[in-house]
Structure formats: structure tokens, C-alpha cells
C-alpha positions in Angstrom: 121.0 133.1 113.9 123.2 135.8 112.5 124.0 139.3 113.7 122.6 140.7 110.4 119.4 138.8 110.9 118.9 140.4 114.3 119.9 144.0 113.4 117.5 146.4 114.9 114.8 148.7 113.5 113.7 149.2 117.1 114.0 153.0 116.9 110.8 152.9 114.9 107.4 152.6 116.7 105.9 149.1 116.6 102.8 150.3 114.8 105.0 151.9 112.0 107.0 148.7 111.6 103.8 146.6 111.3 102.2 149.0 108.9 105.3 149.0 106.7 105.4 145.2 106.7 101.7 145.0 105.8 102.2 147.4 102.9 105.1 145.3 101.5 103.1 142.1 101.8 100.0 143.7 100.1 102.1 144.8 97.1 103.7 141.4 96.9 100.3 139.7 97.1 98.9 141.7 94.3 101.8 140.9 92.0 102.0 137.2 92.9 98.3 136.6 92.7 98.1 138.1 89.2 101.0 136.0 88.0 99.6 132.9 89.6 96.1 133.4 88.1 97.7 133.3 84.7 99.8 130.2 85.6 96.7 128.5 87.0 94.8 129.0 83.9 97.7 127.7 81.8 97.8 124.6 84.1 94.1 124.0 83.8 94.4 124.1 80.0 97.1 121.4 80.2 95.4 118.8 82.3 94.7 120.3 85.8 96.5 119.6 89.1 99.8 117.8 89.1 100.6 114.9 91.5 101.8 116.3 94.8 105.5 117.0 95.1 107.2 119.0 97.9 110.6 120.6 97.6 112.4 121.5 100.9 115.3 123.9 100.8 118.4 124.1 102.9 122.2 124.6 102.6 124.7 121.8 103.0 125.1 122.5 106.7 121.3 122.5 107.2 120.9 119.1 105.7 123.2 117.7 108.4 121.1 118.8 111.3 118.3 116.9 113.0 115.6 119.5 112.3 115.9 119.3 108.5 116.6 115.6 108.3 113.4 114.9 110.3 111.4 117.5 108.3 112.3 115.7 105.1 111.9 112.2 106.5 108.5 112.9 108.0 107.3 114.6 104.8 108.4 111.4 102.9 106.3 109.3 105.3 103.3 111.6 104.8 103.5 112.0 101.0 105.7 109.1 99.9 109.5 109.4 99.7 109.4 109.8 95.9 107.2 112.9 96.3 109.7 114.8 98.5 112.8 116.4 97.1 115.7 118.0 99.0 116.9 121.2 97.4 120.5 121.8 98.4 121.6 125.4 98.1 125.4 125.2 97.5 125.9 128.8 98.6 123.9 131.9 99.2 125.4 133.5 96.1 123.4 131.1 93.9 120.3 130.9 96.0 117.8 132.2 93.5 119.2 130.3 90.6 119.0 127.1 92.6 115.4 127.8 93.6 114.5 128.6 90.0 116.0 125.3 88.8 114.1 123.3 91.5 110.8 124.9 90.5 111.4 124.5 86.8 113.0 121.0 86.7 111.4 119.3 89.7 107.8 120.5 88.9 106.7 120.6 92.5 103.3 121.5 93.7 104.6 122.9 97.0 107.9 124.6 98.0 109.0 124.9 101.6 110.7 128.3 102.1 112.9 128.9 105.1 114.2 132.5 105.6 117.4 131.2 107.2 118.6 129.7 103.9 119.2 132.6 101.6 120.8 136.0 102.2 120.8 137.5 105.7 121.5 141.0 104.5 118.6 143.4 104.8 117.0 144.4 101.5 118.7 141.6 99.6 116.9 139.1 101.8 113.6 140.8 101.3 114.2 140.9 97.5 115.0 137.2 97.5 111.8 136.4 99.4 109.8 138.4 96.8 111.5 136.6 94.0 110.8 133.2 95.6 107.1 134.1 95.8 107.1 135.3 92.3 108.8 132.2 90.9 106.4 130.0 92.8 103.5 131.9 91.3 105.0 131.6 87.8 105.1 127.8 88.2 101.8 127.6 90.0 103.5 126.3 93.1 102.2 126.8 96.7 104.8 128.1 99.1 104.9 126.8 102.7 106.8 129.1 105.0 108.8 127.5 107.8 109.2 130.1 110.5 110.7 128.7 113.7 111.5 132.2 115.0 108.4 134.3 114.4 109.5 137.2 116.7 112.5 138.0 114.5 111.1 140.8 112.3 113.2 140.3 109.2 112.6 136.6 109.0 108.9 137.1 109.7 108.6 139.7 106.8 110.6 137.4 104.4 108.2 134.5 105.0 105.1 136.8 104.8 106.3 138.2 101.4 107.1 134.7 100.0 103.6 133.4 101.0 101.8 136.7 100.3 99.6 135.3 97.5 99.0 131.7 98.7 100.3 129.0 101.0 100.6 129.0 104.7 103.3 129.8 107.4 104.1 127.2 110.0 105.2 128.5 113.4 106.1 127.2 116.8 104.0 129.8 118.5 100.2 129.8 119.1 98.8 131.4 115.8 95.9 133.2 117.5 98.2 134.9 120.0 100.8 136.2 117.5 98.5 136.8 114.5 98.7 140.6 115.2 102.4 140.4 114.4 102.0 138.6 111.1 101.0 140.6 108.0 98.5 137.9 106.8 96.3 135.4 108.5 97.4 132.1 107.0 99.3 130.9 110.0 99.5 127.3 111.4 100.8 127.1 114.9 102.0 125.9 117.2 103.1 123.0 114.9 104.5 119.9 116.4 108.0 119.0 115.5 107.8 116.8 112.4 109.6 113.8 113.9 109.7 110.7 111.6 108.3 107.3 112.6 111.7 105.9 111.6 113.5 107.9 114.2 110.8 107.1 116.8 111.5 103.4 116.2 115.3 104.0 116.6 114.7 105.7 119.9 112.4 103.0 121.1 115.2 100.4 120.4 117.7 102.6 122.1 115.5 102.9 125.2 115.1 99.1 125.4 118.9 98.6 125.8 120.1 97.6 129.3 121.0 100.6 131.5 123.4 100.9 134.3 121.9 101.0 137.8 122.3 104.3 139.6 120.6 107.4 140.7 118.1 108.9 138.3 119.5 111.5 135.9 117.9 114.9 135.1 119.5 116.7 132.1 119.3 119.7 129.9 120.8 119.4 126.4 120.9 122.2 123.9 122.1 125.8 123.3 122.4 128.4 126.0 121.1 132.0 125.7 119.4 134.4 127.9 117.0 134.1 129.6 117.4 130.3 129.4 120.9 130.3 130.9 119.9 132.2 134.1 116.9 129.9 134.5 118.8 126.7 134.1 121.6 127.7 136.5 119.0 128.8 139.1 117.3 125.3 138.8 120.7 123.6 139.0 121.7 125.6 142.1 118.3 124.9 143.8 118.7 121.2 143.2 122.2 121.1 144.5 121.1 122.7 147.7 119.0 119.6 148.2 121.7 117.2 147.3 120.4 116.6 143.7 121.7 117.8 140.4 120.7 118.9 136.9 123.3 118.1 134.2 123.6 121.0 131.8 125.0 119.6 128.5 125.2 122.8 126.5 126.6 124.8 123.7 126.7 128.5 123.0 124.0 129.8 120.7 125.3 129.3 117.1 128.2 127.1 118.4 129.0 123.7 117.0 126.5 120.9 117.6 127.2 117.5 119.0 126.8 114.7 116.5 123.1 113.7 116.0 123.7 110.3 117.4 125.2 111.8 120.6 122.2 114.1 121.0 119.7 111.2 120.7 121.7 109.1 123.1 121.6 111.9 125.7 117.8 112.1 125.6 117.3 108.3 125.5 119.7 107.7 128.5 118.1 110.4 130.7 115.3 109.8 133.2 114.2 113.4 133.1 114.8 116.0 130.4 114.4 119.7 131.4 113.9 122.5 128.9 112.8 126.1 128.8 110.8 127.6 125.9 111.7 131.3 126.1 112.6 133.2 122.9 115.9 134.8 122.4 116.1 138.5 123.3 117.9 141.0 121.1 117.8 143.7 118.4 115.2 143.2 115.7 113.1 140.8 117.8 109.7 141.5 119.2 109.5 140.5 122.8 106.1 138.8 122.8 106.5 137.2 126.3 105.2 134.0 124.8 107.2 130.8 124.8 107.6 128.4 121.8 106.7 124.8 121.4 110.3 124.0 120.8 111.3 120.7 119.3 112.6 119.3 122.6 109.0 118.7 123.7 108.6 116.1 121.0 112.2 114.8 121.1 112.2 114.2 124.9 108.9 112.4 125.0 109.8 110.3 121.9 113.0 109.3 123.7 110.9 108.0 126.6 112.1 110.5 129.2 109.9 112.4 131.7 109.7 116.0 130.3 109.8 118.9 132.7 109.0 122.1 130.8 106.8 125.2 130.7 103.2 124.8 129.6 103.3 126.9 126.4 100.2 128.5 124.9 97.9 126.0 123.1 100.0 123.0 124.1 96.9 121.2 125.3 96.0 120.3 121.7 99.0 118.0 121.9 100.1 117.3 125.5 98.2 117.7 128.8 100.3 119.1 131.7 100.4 116.6 134.6 99.4 113.7 132.3 102.0 113.7 129.4 104.6 115.9 131.0 105.4 117.9 134.1 105.1 121.7 133.8 106.8 124.5 135.8 106.1 128.2 136.1 109.5 129.5 137.2 112.9 128.1 138.4 111.7 127.7 142.0 108.7 125.7 140.8 111.0 123.6 138.6 113.2 122.7 141.5 110.1 121.5 143.5 108.9 119.4 140.6 112.3 117.9 139.8 112.9 117.1 143.5 109.6 115.3 143.7 109.9 113.2 140.5 113.6 112.4 141.0 112.4 110.7 144.3 109.3 109.0 142.9 110.1 106.3 140.4 106.6 105.0 139.9 105.1 108.5 139.2 108.0 109.4 137.0 107.7 106.3 134.8 103.9 106.6 134.6 103.9 110.1 133.2 106.9 109.4 131.0 105.0 106.4 129.5 101.8 108.4 129.0 103.9 111.1 127.3 105.6 108.5 125.1 102.2 106.9 124.1 100.8 110.3 123.2 103.7 111.5 121.1 103.9 108.1 119.4 100.2 108.5 118.4 100.8 112.1 117.1 103.9 111.0 115.1 102.1 108.1 113.5 99.2 110.4 112.7 101.6 112.8 111.0 100.2 115.6 113.2 102.5 118.3 111.9 101.8 117.8 108.2 98.1 117.2 108.8 97.9 120.6 110.6 99.7 122.3 107.7 97.4 120.6 105.2 94.3 121.7 107.2 95.6 125.3 107.0 96.3 124.9 103.2 92.7 123.7 102.7 92.0 123.4 98.9 95.7 123.7 98.2 96.7 120.9 100.6 99.6 118.5 99.9 97.2 115.5 99.8 
């Protein structure tokens, strides 16, 4: 998340901002739909729909992190690995040229657009989003917006512009509760992290290794930012007052990540994984008050740990609080829940196993991609 991406337009009333966003998207939609109509007729005259092919964009650094690796791997399991292509953006200076080459040479049917990949500078970023949508329309390609931070206004507008004429936007927030913020209604959310079956099997093997005897471990691993930092420290302090502990294995927001193998080991070696789900606060961000279905919900359950986390909106379509994970409402409640389950091996293991069984079913069912396809309807990947 860059400073430019979060630069504020907060001096404008929220209604004015949303109206301006909708006007931009309507204009983009008119242009993109007209171009795509011509491209669709041309395609129909040359044999109809092409075999499904999904392109996923990211920079070199992006293709080293778990999120993008799992996105591509799970898409390959859903569509067939030969039908998924990684588009590596060498630098932001050649972003549009690289996208154009991928659309022209790879002949995809769908293109996954991520606003974090291209320029992060104001009007340039919006122009790039318009061009991506236009190029997709020219090649009769369906854009899929990947918006993990919907409250960030600029990223939200970029994705809305790129998907203005067709496609869908995947978000980690409940679509029906944030639809008022988004300039069109083609939202799919909250989507489950697209964890691959291959990684699930690696985690299962890791969990089966012999473990050292000792007191049960409760950990948090991930980046720190407010209000998450204050909540985690309050939980840790509350546990320490009871002779227990929460290990906070953290990095600053935007700081260097631990190697992927270390991250998975932390989750697989923990008895309990704690997470918050609050959004980042700052300039250029709409404070919805709604938490996200962040990736750690899937990762912790897939690693076999007991997950202790907030019950985010619409989570029941995937996981039931009290059955697949343990929920908390505030730090004091989290301390009570953790103290109870740290001291009750049988209950801890029962819920962790139920959570693992549930997430395993969802991963094998390709729940993330199936939900996106349901939203795409007649333009689905399969």
C-alpha cells in the first residue's frame, strides 16, 4: 500500500465523491461496451467463443508472495494449468505495453486486473484502468477485478473503470453491504482465499510431523497497523495477566515479509492462530466499520490450527462460528476465549478439526473461483 494510493480527497463530501466515480464509470462503460460489441461480432464471424484462458497480472515482487502464487495455482487447478498464464509486469513504466502484448499474443478469454500492479499516481492510474478496460473490450476479453482493499477509493475506482462494461469484481467484503460504495453492481464477495489443493496437501504433511511436547501456543503472524496493533497488544496483555501468552510474530505494514516457507511453518506449528479483520485507517479510505474476510481465515484453518477471529459479515456461507472457528467481539472477549481453549485440549482439537474439514471441502470445491464464475454468469470461465 503506497502513500500515493492513500492520498486523500476527504475534503469532498462522500456523496460528491461517489457521484463523480459513477459518472467516470458510466462514461467508460459506454465506450467499452461499444468497442466490445464490435469485437464480439467479429469473434462470432470467426468461429464463436475461444477456449477459456485466464491471464493474471503482477510485478516480479508480486509473483513471489503467497497471495499471487496461490491465486495462479488454484486457477490452474480450476481451469487446467495450461489455461492460466502469468503476466509479469517488468516495471510500471511498461505496464500498458505488457498488458497489450498479453491480450494480443496470449488470446485470453479473461484478464485478472489488480489496481496494485500499475501506476499509483492519481490520474495516471485511472487512465491506465480505462486503457486496460478498452484493450480488453477490443480483444473481446472479460476483465476480472481483484480488489482486496475495497475501501481505498482510488483502487476501487480503478477496478470499477476497468470492469465498467463487463466482468466482475471480487472483494473480501460482503458485497451486499458495500454495494453502495461501488459504482456498479457486479460484485462478488466476500470471496474465500483461493488456496490451492497442492498447498493444502503440503500443510497436511507438515502438520503430521512429530511435534515437541509443551504448553499450547497461541500466535498472531502478519503485518501490524492500527487498529490491529492496539487490539493485539491488549489481548496479549490480558493473557499475560493470567499467566498465558500470545506470540506476536509481526512486521510493519509494507515491511519485508518472512519467506513463504517460514510463514506456513508458523501456522502449522501453532495450536491457536489469532487474527483481527479490521481495515487500515487513513487518507483516501472510506471507514465502513466492516471487517474483511482476510486470507488468514483460510490459511489458519488449512494449517490445522484453531482459528480465533472476528465473525465478519457473511462468513456463515463458509464457516460457522463455534463450529469451525472461535469468534470474538473485542479484545476482552478474545482473552476469555483464548484462556478457555488454551486450557481445553479436547475442545480445541475438535473445533480445529471441524474447521480443517470444512476448509478442505471448500478448497477442493474451488469455492473462490466457483463464486466468481457464478457472478460472471454467461461470461464464466468454465
